[in-house]
Coordinates of C-alpha atoms and ligand atoms in Angstrom, one line a residue:
M280 CA -19.8 -22.0 0.7
H281 CA -19.5 -18.9 -1.2
R282 CA -16.9 -17.0 1.0
M283 CA -14.1 -18.3 3.0
F284 CA -16.1 -17.2 6.3
R285 CA -19.6 -17.4 7.6
T286 CA -21.7 -14.6 6.1
T287 CA -24.7 -14.8 8.5
T288 CA -25.7 -16.3 12.0
R289 CA -29.5 -15.6 11.5
R290 CA -30.4 -17.0 8.0
R291 CA -31.1 -20.6 7.1
Q292 CA -28.4 -21.0 4.6
T293 CA -28.4 -24.1 2.1
S294 CA -25.8 -24.7 -0.4
L295 CA -27.2 -25.9 -3.8
E296 CA -23.9 -27.4 -4.8
G297 CA -24.4 -31.1 -6.3
M298 CA -25.6 -32.7 -9.1
W299 CA -28.0 -30.8 -11.2
D300 CA -29.8 -32.1 -14.5
F301 CA -28.5 -30.8 -17.6
V302 CA -29.5 -30.8 -21.3
P303 CA -27.7 -28.7 -24.0
D304 CA -29.9 -26.7 -26.4
P305 CA -28.0 -26.2 -29.7
H306 CA -31.1 -25.3 -31.6
D307 CA -32.4 -23.2 -29.2
M308 CA -35.7 -24.8 -28.8
G309 CA -36.2 -24.5 -25.0
F310 CA -37.8 -21.4 -24.9
G311 CA -40.4 -22.4 -27.6
E312 CA -41.0 -25.8 -26.1
G313 CA -41.7 -24.5 -22.6
W314 CA -38.8 -26.4 -21.1
F315 CA -39.0 -24.0 -18.1
S316 CA -41.9 -25.9 -17.0
D317 CA -41.8 -29.1 -19.1
Y318 CA -38.0 -30.1 -18.6
P319 CA -36.9 -32.5 -21.2
S320 CA -36.5 -36.2 -19.8
N321 CA -33.1 -36.9 -21.6
S322 CA -31.1 -34.9 -19.0
Q323 CA -27.4 -35.9 -18.1
P324 CA -26.0 -35.2 -14.7
M325 CA -23.8 -32.2 -14.3
W326 CA -21.9 -30.8 -11.2
V327 CA -22.5 -27.3 -9.9
P328 CA -20.5 -25.4 -9.4
G329 CA -19.1 -26.2 -12.8
V330 CA -18.6 -25.9 -16.6
W331 CA -19.7 -28.1 -19.1
N332 CA -16.8 -27.8 -21.1
T333 CA -14.7 -30.0 -19.1
T334 CA -17.2 -32.9 -20.2
R335 CA -15.7 -35.2 -23.2
E336 CA -18.8 -34.6 -25.2
L337 CA -19.2 -31.1 -24.6
L338 CA -15.6 -29.8 -24.8
N339 CA -16.4 -27.2 -27.4
Y340 CA -19.9 -26.5 -26.9
E341 CA -21.0 -22.9 -26.8
G342 CA -24.9 -22.0 -26.7
P343 CA -27.9 -22.4 -24.7
A344 CA -27.9 -25.3 -22.1
W345 CA -30.9 -25.9 -19.3
F346 CA -29.9 -26.8 -15.7
R347 CA -32.5 -28.3 -13.1
T348 CA -32.5 -29.0 -9.4
R349 CA -34.8 -29.1 -6.8
I350 CA -34.8 -26.9 -3.8
T351 CA -36.5 -27.3 -0.3
T352 CA -38.0 -24.5 1.6
G353 CA -39.1 -24.4 5.3
E354 CA -41.7 -22.2 7.0
C355 CA -40.2 -18.6 6.3
M356 CA -41.1 -15.2 5.3
A357 CA -39.1 -15.1 2.2
A358 CA -36.2 -16.8 0.6
V359 CA -33.4 -15.6 -1.6
L360 CA -31.7 -17.7 -4.5
N361 CA -28.2 -16.3 -4.9
F362 CA -26.0 -17.2 -8.0
A363 CA -22.4 -16.2 -7.5
A364 CA -21.7 -16.4 -11.1
V365 CA -23.5 -17.9 -14.5
T366 CA -21.3 -17.6 -17.7
H367 CA -23.0 -15.5 -19.2
Q368 CA -26.6 -14.9 -19.9
A369 CA -28.9 -16.7 -17.0
N370 CA -32.8 -17.0 -17.0
V371 CA -34.3 -18.6 -14.0
W372 CA -37.5 -20.1 -13.4
L373 CA -39.4 -21.7 -10.1
D374 CA -41.9 -24.0 -10.5
G375 CA -42.5 -22.8 -14.0
D376 CA -42.7 -19.1 -13.1
P377 CA -39.9 -16.5 -14.1
L378 CA -37.6 -15.4 -11.5
G379 CA -35.7 -13.1 -13.8
G380 CA -32.4 -12.9 -15.8
H381 CA -29.0 -11.7 -15.5
Y382 CA -26.0 -11.1 -18.1
G383 CA -22.5 -10.8 -17.3
G384 CA -20.5 -14.1 -16.5
F385 CA -18.4 -13.2 -13.5
L386 CA -20.7 -11.3 -11.1
P387 CA -23.4 -12.2 -8.5
F388 CA -27.1 -11.9 -8.8
S389 CA -29.9 -13.1 -6.8
F390 CA -34.0 -13.4 -6.5
M391 CA -36.3 -12.9 -3.7
I392 CA -39.1 -15.5 -3.3
S393 CA -41.9 -14.1 -1.1
S394 CA -43.5 -16.4 1.3
P395 CA -42.4 -19.7 -0.6
E396 CA -45.0 -22.7 0.0
P397 CA -43.1 -25.0 2.3
G398 CA -41.8 -27.9 0.3
T399 CA -40.0 -28.9 -2.6
H400 CA -39.8 -26.7 -5.7
E401 CA -38.3 -27.2 -9.5
L402 CA -35.5 -24.9 -10.2
I403 CA -34.7 -24.4 -13.9
V404 CA -31.7 -22.2 -15.3
R405 CA -31.0 -21.5 -18.8
V406 CA -27.6 -20.7 -19.4
D407 CA -26.2 -19.4 -22.7
N408 CA -22.3 -18.6 -23.2
T409 CA -22.8 -17.5 -26.8
H410 CA -20.0 -14.9 -27.5
D411 CA -20.6 -12.5 -30.4
M412 CA -19.0 -9.3 -31.8
T413 CA -21.5 -6.8 -31.1
T414 CA -23.5 -7.4 -27.9
T415 CA -21.3 -9.7 -25.6
V416 CA -18.7 -8.7 -23.0
P417 CA -16.2 -10.5 -23.5
S418 CA -16.8 -10.6 -27.4
A419 CA -16.1 -13.6 -29.6
Y420 CA -12.5 -12.6 -30.2
L421 CA -10.6 -13.9 -26.9
D422 CA -7.3 -15.4 -25.8
W423 CA -8.9 -17.6 -23.0
F424 CA -11.6 -20.3 -23.2
R425 CA -15.3 -19.5 -23.1
Y426 CA -16.5 -21.9 -20.9
G427 CA -20.1 -22.2 -19.9
G428 CA -21.9 -23.1 -16.8
I429 CA -22.6 -22.0 -13.3
P430 CA -19.0 -21.9 -12.3
R431 CA -19.5 -20.7 -8.6
P432 CA -21.8 -21.5 -5.8
V433 CA -25.4 -21.1 -6.0
W434 CA -27.4 -21.1 -2.4
L435 CA -30.5 -20.2 -0.6
D436 CA -31.1 -17.9 2.3
E437 CA -34.4 -18.4 4.2
L438 CA -35.5 -15.4 6.3
S439 CA -37.5 -15.6 9.3
G440 CA -38.3 -11.9 9.1
P441 CA -39.3 -9.3 9.5
G442 CA -36.1 -7.6 8.7
Y443 CA -34.0 -8.6 5.7
I444 CA -30.7 -6.9 5.0
A445 CA -30.6 -6.9 1.1
S446 CA -27.2 -5.4 0.8
L447 CA -24.0 -4.6 2.9
R448 CA -21.4 -2.9 1.4
L449 CA -18.1 -1.6 3.3
T450 CA -15.3 0.7 2.0
P451 CA -12.2 1.1 4.1
V452 CA -10.6 4.4 4.1
V453 CA -7.2 5.3 5.9
K454 CA -6.4 8.9 5.5
H455 CA -3.9 10.8 7.7
G456 CA -3.5 8.0 9.9
K457 CA -7.2 7.9 10.8
A458 CA -9.3 4.9 9.5
V459 CA -13.0 5.3 8.6
L460 CA -15.4 2.7 7.7
R461 CA -17.7 3.7 4.9
V462 CA -21.3 1.7 5.0
R463 CA -24.1 1.4 2.7
A464 CA -26.8 -0.8 3.6
E465 CA -30.1 -1.6 2.2
L466 CA -32.7 -2.7 4.7
L467 CA -36.2 -4.3 3.7
N468 CA -39.4 -4.8 5.7
L469 CA -40.7 -8.1 4.9
S470 CA -43.7 -8.1 7.0
D471 CA -47.1 -6.6 6.6
S472 CA -47.3 -4.1 9.2
V473 CA -44.9 -1.3 10.0
L474 CA -41.4 -2.2 11.2
D475 CA -39.8 -0.1 14.1
D476 CA -36.6 -1.5 15.0
V477 CA -32.9 -1.0 15.7
W478 CA -30.0 -1.8 13.6
T479 CA -26.7 -2.4 15.1
L480 CA -23.3 -2.6 13.6
Y481 CA -20.4 -4.8 15.1
L482 CA -16.7 -4.6 14.4
D483 CA -14.7 -7.5 15.7
G484 CA -17.9 -7.7 18.1
Q485 CA -17.7 -4.3 19.5
E486 CA -20.8 -2.4 19.0
I487 CA -19.7 0.8 16.8
R488 CA -23.3 2.3 15.7
S489 CA -26.7 1.8 16.2
E490 CA -29.9 3.5 15.4
R491 CA -33.9 3.1 15.3
V492 CA -35.5 3.2 11.9
R493 CA -39.0 2.9 10.9
I494 CA -40.0 1.1 7.9
E495 CA -43.3 0.8 6.0
S496 CA -44.6 -2.7 5.0
G497 CA -42.7 -3.9 2.1
D498 CA -40.6 -0.7 2.1
A499 CA -36.7 -0.3 2.1
Q500 CA -34.5 2.0 3.8
V501 CA -30.9 2.8 2.7
L502 CA -28.3 3.3 5.4
L503 CA -25.5 5.3 4.3
F504 CA -22.7 6.7 6.9
A505 CA -19.2 6.5 7.7
V506 CA -17.7 5.4 11.2
D507 CA -14.3 6.3 12.7
V508 CA -12.6 3.3 13.7
K509 CA -10.2 4.2 16.9
D510 CA -6.9 2.8 16.9
A511 CA -7.3 0.4 13.8
Q512 CA -4.5 -1.7 13.2
L513 CA -3.7 -1.5 9.5
W514 CA -3.8 -4.3 6.8
S515 CA -0.5 -4.6 5.2
P516 CA 1.1 -7.7 3.1
N517 CA 3.2 -8.7 6.0
E518 CA 0.7 -8.3 8.6
P519 CA -3.0 -8.8 7.1
R520 CA -5.1 -7.7 9.7
L521 CA -8.7 -8.1 9.0
Y522 CA -12.0 -7.0 10.8
Q523 CA -15.2 -8.6 11.0
A524 CA -18.2 -6.4 10.4
R525 CA -21.8 -7.6 11.4
L526 CA -24.8 -5.7 11.0
N527 CA -27.9 -7.0 12.7
F528 CA -31.3 -6.0 12.1
A529 CA -35.1 -7.2 13.1
G530 CA -34.3 -11.0 13.0
D531 CA -31.6 -10.8 10.2
D532 CA -27.6 -10.3 10.1
C533 CA -25.1 -10.0 7.5
I534 CA -21.2 -10.6 8.0
E535 CA -18.7 -9.0 5.9
R536 CA -14.9 -8.6 6.3
T537 CA -12.6 -5.8 5.7
G538 CA -9.0 -4.4 6.4
F539 CA -7.8 -0.9 6.6
R540 CA -4.9 0.3 4.6
D541 CA -3.9 3.5 2.8
I542 CA -3.2 3.4 -1.1
S543 CA -2.2 6.9 -2.4
I544 CA 0.0 8.2 -5.4
D545 CA 3.0 10.4 -5.0
G546 CA 4.2 11.4 -8.1
D547 CA 5.4 8.3 -10.0
R548 CA 5.1 5.9 -7.0
V549 CA 2.0 4.4 -5.4
L550 CA 2.2 4.2 -1.8
L551 CA 0.8 1.6 0.4
N552 CA 0.5 2.7 4.1
G553 CA 3.0 5.5 3.1
E554 CA 5.6 3.3 1.7
P555 CA 6.3 2.9 -1.9
L556 CA 4.8 -0.2 -3.2
H557 CA 6.9 -2.7 -5.3
I558 CA 4.8 -5.1 -7.2
A559 CA 6.4 -8.2 -8.2
G560 CA 3.3 -10.0 -9.8
V561 CA 1.6 -12.5 -12.0
N562 CA -1.3 -12.7 -14.5
R563 CA -3.8 -15.4 -13.2
H564 CA -6.6 -16.8 -15.1
E565 CA -9.1 -18.8 -13.4
D566 CA -8.4 -22.1 -15.4
H567 CA -7.6 -25.8 -14.8
P568 CA -8.0 -28.7 -17.5
D569 CA -10.4 -30.2 -15.2
W570 CA -12.4 -27.5 -14.0
G571 CA -12.4 -24.6 -16.3
F572 CA -13.5 -21.4 -14.4
A573 CA -14.6 -23.3 -11.6
L574 CA -11.6 -23.7 -9.4
P575 CA -12.3 -25.4 -5.9
P576 CA -10.9 -23.9 -3.1
H577 CA -8.2 -26.4 -2.5
L578 CA -6.7 -25.4 -6.0
M579 CA -7.0 -21.8 -5.0
L580 CA -4.9 -22.5 -1.9
R581 CA -2.2 -24.6 -4.2
D582 CA -2.3 -21.5 -6.6
L583 CA -1.4 -19.1 -3.5
E584 CA 1.2 -21.4 -2.2
L585 CA 3.0 -21.4 -5.4
L586 CA 2.6 -17.8 -5.8
R587 CA 4.3 -17.6 -2.4
D588 CA 7.1 -20.0 -3.4
L589 CA 7.8 -17.8 -6.6
G590 CA 8.3 -14.8 -4.3
A591 CA 5.4 -12.9 -6.1
N592 CA 3.1 -10.2 -4.0
S593 CA 0.6 -9.7 -6.5
I594 CA -2.0 -11.2 -8.8
R595 CA -3.6 -9.4 -11.7
G596 CA -7.0 -11.2 -12.1
S597 CA -6.8 -11.0 -15.9
H598 CA -9.3 -10.8 -17.3
Y599 CA -12.6 -10.6 -15.2
P600 CA -13.7 -10.2 -11.6
N601 CA -12.6 -13.4 -9.5
D602 CA -14.3 -15.8 -7.4
Q603 CA -15.0 -13.6 -4.1
R604 CA -13.4 -16.8 -2.3
F605 CA -10.1 -16.2 -4.0
L606 CA -10.2 -12.6 -3.0
D607 CA -10.9 -13.8 0.6
L608 CA -7.8 -15.8 0.4
C609 CA -5.7 -13.1 -0.9
D610 CA -7.1 -10.7 2.0
E611 CA -6.0 -13.5 4.4
R612 CA -2.5 -13.8 3.0
G613 CA -1.7 -10.3 2.4
I614 CA -1.5 -10.7 -1.6
L615 CA -2.3 -7.5 -3.7
F616 CA -4.8 -7.8 -6.3
M617 CA -5.5 -5.8 -9.3
E618 CA -9.2 -6.6 -10.8
E619 CA -10.4 -5.9 -14.1
I620 CA -13.7 -6.2 -16.2
P621 CA -13.8 -8.5 -19.2
L622 CA -13.4 -5.7 -21.8
W623 CA -10.6 -7.2 -23.7
G624 CA -9.4 -6.5 -27.1
F625 CA -12.4 -4.7 -28.3
K626 CA -11.8 -2.2 -31.4
A627 CA -13.2 1.3 -31.9
E628 CA -16.4 0.3 -33.8
Q629 CA -17.3 -2.3 -31.0
L630 CA -16.7 0.5 -28.3
R631 CA -19.1 2.8 -30.1
L632 CA -22.2 0.2 -29.5
E633 CA -24.6 1.3 -26.9
M634 CA -25.0 -2.4 -25.8
I635 CA -21.2 -2.8 -25.0
D636 CA -21.1 0.7 -23.2
C637 CA -24.2 -0.3 -21.0
R638 CA -23.0 -3.7 -20.3
T639 CA -19.3 -2.7 -19.5
S640 CA -20.6 0.2 -16.9
A641 CA -22.8 -2.1 -15.2
M642 CA -20.1 -4.8 -14.8
L643 CA -17.7 -2.4 -13.5
W644 CA -20.1 -0.9 -10.9
A645 CA -21.2 -4.4 -9.8
M646 CA -17.6 -5.3 -9.6
I647 CA -16.6 -2.5 -7.4
E648 CA -19.9 -2.9 -5.4
R649 CA -18.9 -6.6 -4.6
D650 CA -15.4 -6.0 -3.8
S651 CA -14.7 -2.6 -2.5
C652 CA -14.5 -4.2 1.3
H653 CA -11.3 -6.2 -0.1
P654 CA -8.2 -4.7 1.4
C655 CA -6.1 -6.8 -1.2
I656 CA -7.4 -5.0 -4.2
W657 CA -5.3 -1.9 -4.7
A658 CA -6.4 -0.8 -8.1
W659 CA -9.2 -1.2 -10.6
S660 CA -8.9 -1.8 -14.3
V661 CA -11.2 -0.7 -16.5
L662 CA -10.1 -2.7 -19.6
N663 CA -7.3 -4.6 -21.4
E664 CA -5.9 -3.9 -24.9
C665 CA -8.7 -2.0 -26.2
A666 CA -8.7 0.8 -29.0
T667 CA -7.0 3.5 -26.5
D668 CA -5.5 5.0 -29.4
T669 CA -8.8 6.2 -31.0
P670 CA -11.3 8.9 -30.1
E671 CA -13.8 6.0 -29.4
G672 CA -11.3 4.3 -27.0
R673 CA -10.9 7.5 -25.4
A674 CA -14.7 8.2 -24.8
A675 CA -14.9 4.6 -23.3
V676 CA -12.1 5.3 -20.9
E677 CA -13.2 8.5 -19.9
Q678 CA -16.7 7.2 -18.9
L679 CA -15.5 4.0 -17.1
V680 CA -13.0 5.8 -15.3
E681 CA -15.8 8.1 -14.2
T682 CA -17.9 5.2 -13.1
A683 CA -14.9 3.7 -11.3
R684 CA -14.4 6.7 -9.4
D685 CA -17.9 7.2 -8.3
A686 CA -18.3 3.9 -7.2
D687 CA -15.1 3.9 -5.2
P688 CA -13.0 7.2 -4.8
T689 CA -10.5 5.4 -2.7
R690 CA -8.5 3.3 -5.0
P691 CA -6.3 4.2 -8.1
V692 CA -8.0 3.7 -11.5
T693 CA -6.2 2.2 -14.4
F694 CA -6.3 0.2 -17.7
A695 CA -4.0 -2.1 -19.5
S696 CA -2.7 -0.8 -23.0
N697 CA -0.8 -2.3 -25.9
R698 CA -1.4 0.7 -28.0
N699 CA 1.5 2.0 -25.7
L700 CA 3.3 5.0 -27.6
Q701 CA 0.0 5.8 -29.6
D702 CA -2.0 5.4 -26.5
I703 CA -4.3 8.7 -26.2
C704 CA -5.9 8.0 -22.7
F705 CA -2.9 7.6 -20.1
D706 CA -3.8 11.3 -19.0
L707 CA -7.1 9.9 -17.7
V708 CA -6.0 7.3 -15.1
D709 CA -3.9 7.4 -11.9
V710 CA -1.4 4.7 -13.0
V711 CA -0.2 3.9 -16.3
C712 CA -0.1 0.0 -17.2
V713 CA 1.4 -1.3 -20.5
N714 CA 1.5 -4.7 -22.0
A715 CA 4.4 -5.2 -24.2
Y716 CA 6.0 -8.5 -25.4
Y717 CA 9.9 -7.6 -26.4
G718 CA 11.6 -10.5 -27.6
W719 CA 8.5 -12.5 -28.4
Y720 CA 5.8 -10.5 -30.6
W721 CA 7.8 -7.3 -30.9
H722 CA 11.5 -6.8 -31.8
D723 CA 12.1 -3.3 -32.7
M724 CA 13.3 -1.8 -29.3
T725 CA 15.0 -3.0 -26.0
W726 CA 13.1 -2.9 -22.9
N727 CA 14.9 0.1 -21.6
E728 CA 14.4 1.9 -25.0
F729 CA 10.5 1.2 -24.6
L730 CA 10.2 2.2 -21.0
D731 CA 12.2 5.2 -21.7
A732 CA 9.9 6.1 -24.3
I733 CA 6.8 5.5 -22.1
R734 CA 8.2 7.4 -19.3
A735 CA 8.8 10.6 -21.5
K736 CA 5.3 10.2 -23.0
V737 CA 3.6 9.9 -19.5
G738 CA 6.0 12.3 -17.3
D739 CA 5.6 11.8 -13.5
K740 CA 2.9 8.9 -13.3
P741 CA 3.3 5.6 -11.6
L742 CA 3.9 3.2 -14.3
L743 CA 3.8 -0.8 -14.2
V744 CA 4.2 -3.4 -17.1
T745 CA 0.9 -5.3 -16.7
E746 CA 2.0 -8.1 -19.2
F747 CA 5.3 -9.4 -20.8
G748 CA 6.3 -13.0 -21.4
A749 CA 7.1 -15.7 -23.8
G750 CA 5.9 -19.0 -24.8
A751 CA 7.3 -22.6 -24.1
I752 CA 5.8 -26.2 -24.1
Y753 CA 6.3 -27.8 -20.8
G754 CA 9.2 -30.3 -21.1
Y755 CA 10.3 -29.2 -24.8
H756 CA 14.0 -28.5 -24.6
A757 CA 16.7 -27.0 -27.0
L758 CA 20.0 -27.1 -26.8
E759 CA 20.7 -24.0 -29.2
P760 CA 19.6 -20.5 -28.2
G761 CA 16.4 -19.1 -29.6
V762 CA 14.2 -22.1 -30.3
V763 CA 10.7 -20.7 -30.0
W764 CA 8.5 -22.8 -27.7
S765 CA 11.6 -24.2 -25.7
E766 CA 11.7 -23.7 -22.1
E767 CA 15.2 -22.1 -22.4
H768 CA 14.3 -19.5 -24.7
Q769 CA 11.0 -18.8 -22.7
Q770 CA 13.4 -18.5 -19.6
R771 CA 15.9 -16.3 -21.4
L772 CA 13.2 -13.8 -22.4
L773 CA 12.0 -13.7 -18.9
I774 CA 15.4 -13.0 -17.4
D775 CA 16.2 -10.3 -19.9
A776 CA 12.7 -8.6 -19.2
L777 CA 13.1 -9.0 -15.1
T778 CA 16.6 -7.9 -15.2
A779 CA 15.6 -4.6 -17.0
F780 CA 12.7 -4.0 -14.7
V781 CA 14.5 -4.6 -11.5
E782 CA 17.2 -2.2 -12.3
R783 CA 14.6 0.7 -13.0
S784 CA 13.7 3.0 -10.0
D785 CA 10.8 4.6 -12.2
L786 CA 8.6 1.3 -12.3
V787 CA 6.0 0.4 -9.6
G788 CA 6.6 -3.1 -10.9
F789 CA 5.3 -5.8 -13.1
Y790 CA 3.1 -8.8 -13.8
I791 CA 4.4 -11.4 -15.5
W792 CA 2.1 -13.0 -18.2
Q793 CA 1.2 -15.7 -17.1
F794 CA 1.2 -17.8 -13.9
F795 CA 0.4 -21.0 -15.6
D796 CA -0.7 -22.1 -19.0
T797 CA -4.5 -21.8 -19.9
R798 CA -6.7 -23.4 -22.4
T799 CA -7.7 -20.7 -25.2
D800 CA -10.0 -20.0 -27.8
R801 CA -9.8 -22.1 -31.0
G802 CA -10.3 -19.1 -33.3
A803 CA -8.2 -16.7 -35.2
R804 CA -5.3 -17.3 -33.2
A805 CA -5.2 -21.2 -33.0
L806 CA -1.9 -21.3 -35.0
Q807 CA 0.1 -19.2 -32.7
R808 CA -1.4 -21.5 -29.9
P809 CA -0.1 -25.1 -29.9
R810 CA -2.3 -27.5 -28.1
N811 CA -5.1 -24.6 -27.9
Y812 CA -3.2 -23.4 -25.1
N813 CA -1.9 -20.2 -24.1
N814 CA 1.6 -21.4 -23.2
K815 CA 3.3 -18.6 -21.7
G816 CA 2.8 -20.0 -18.2
L817 CA 5.8 -20.3 -15.5
L818 CA 3.9 -23.4 -14.7
D819 CA 2.0 -25.6 -17.2
E820 CA -2.1 -26.0 -16.8
Y821 CA -1.3 -28.6 -14.1
R822 CA 0.9 -26.4 -12.3
R823 CA 4.1 -28.1 -13.2
P824 CA 6.9 -25.6 -13.2
K825 CA 9.0 -24.7 -16.3
L826 CA 12.7 -23.2 -16.4
S827 CA 11.1 -19.8 -16.3
Y828 CA 9.6 -20.4 -12.9
Y829 CA 12.7 -21.2 -11.6
A830 CA 14.5 -18.6 -13.0
A831 CA 11.8 -16.2 -12.0
R832 CA 12.0 -17.7 -8.2
R833 CA 15.7 -17.2 -8.4
L834 CA 15.6 -13.3 -9.2
L835 CA 12.7 -12.6 -6.7
T836 CA 13.8 -14.8 -3.7
G837 CA 17.6 -16.0 -4.5
K838 CA 16.1 -19.6 -3.9
E839 CA 17.8 -22.3 -6.4
P840 CA 15.9 -25.1 -8.0
P841 CA 15.7 -28.5 -6.1
S842 CA 18.8 -30.7 -7.1
E843 CA 16.7 -33.8 -7.5
Ligands
ADA2034 C1 -2.3 -9.8 -24.6 C2 -3.4 -10.2 -23.6 C3 -3.4 -11.6 -23.1 C4 -2.9 -12.4 -23.7 C5 -1.5 -12.2 -24.5 C6 -0.6 -13.2 -25.3 O1 -1.4 -9.2 -24.0 O2 -4.0 -9.2 -22.9 O3 -4.7 -12.0 -22.5 O4 -3.6 -12.7 -24.9 O5 -1.6 -10.9 -25.2 O6 -0.4 -14.1 -24.8 O7 -0.6 -12.8 -26.4

């Protein structure tokens, strides 16, 4: 299903995972020819959740494509059709009628169908993964693959009414040892008469708040309150204690999970439950040759097992909101997470565009809305390697930081810079994050010289290296030192960097670029990307270890590689 736990006991929930019909539309004829009500007969089967770029003849297809499936509804007051993610533009029709559209490839959306006729309905989704330089986020300049499809779960909730909990958002807060749960929920009356009923919130099965509400027919009421949670046990990486919250209202209920922990800033340190946080992390794309963005849960688990084996304690979800099931697993395993929107590599002239501005703010808001319940998330990142050395970059950071703080005042906000010593936005964020590739792309300083210069620039602020690394082709070895793309050279550069980082007491930590090799764009950087892969992984794309994996593991855990 779409989460790692059951999200309701009252709704009839049907997963729409399975083989759907699929037709690519390279000449964009579908709208004109009315494919939403007259679906072409030459379709091929396509697995959902999935992306089409793992199918042989569609490996590099970018553009519109049309999916079709059938859904069956029983007697119900309303049904809600949910998509956890569609990359990137989705338009949806039911029985030929438009339900609506959504832009933003890594975030959820849903449509309500009032009083559906019991029986079978035709569901059609037009998906468009076109990337350009002026309207899309991410843009057409990328260093990961532009997979298109429906990479995350789709499901149907049938509601018996009369009440419907349209959203439930939890934000856990801990201050001065006191745990507070902030709650925002939206209650709807689906019936055609006034609804006078009681809602109740349970935490781990104990009632913590209950109230009567009166809602006119077809109307909604927003609940906004905070409850003290007495004697709460804290969530921590070693003891990731989670609480289950269930909101019950007039024939409907909604289950969410959260955990209480305190993240604060003290000078150049980040404190987790009052103790200094030391991040030893990796950057991870959602990628695999056979699945693209649509990683199945067993692969998510495998990645987390490898992370544990490596001795790392955190993931930077580079460079977009991750599958919520992965965040659920991080919550359960005590893995800290930095989450980011896909505002990657934008230049000043792009940041000036209104469309980009609207889309990024909406994405940031929606990401925080979806994920503020996750105790694993310790910081929000508003962009990666954009023009933060220009006035346009500063205006963008100002606005995004304000949005993030409005949406969630409890977590540090940051962005990842590669403008570094030229950056003019570090004063705007709580934590300074720098991406730097000494020894690989850059050779003008040592790590310590660079970090000293950044420290002098930012003063007493928490500092992290959010990217550093070097490329190696799995299995390519060299006897001589310094042979680019050899596993030995990658290992050498990684050890140099890690050794410098662990010796510095003024770093909150680091995220290695990257956990495993990832398929990348065929565009401008192709010549620096053998195999069309970003080969800076500690593991290759099938998660086979390179020498650098063992080197990092030795530094982080003291463990030696297996002798055979
Ligand atoms: C940047 C970028 C990464 C990746 C990396 C690299 O720092 O943020 O996504 O492209 O460079 O491998 O060059």
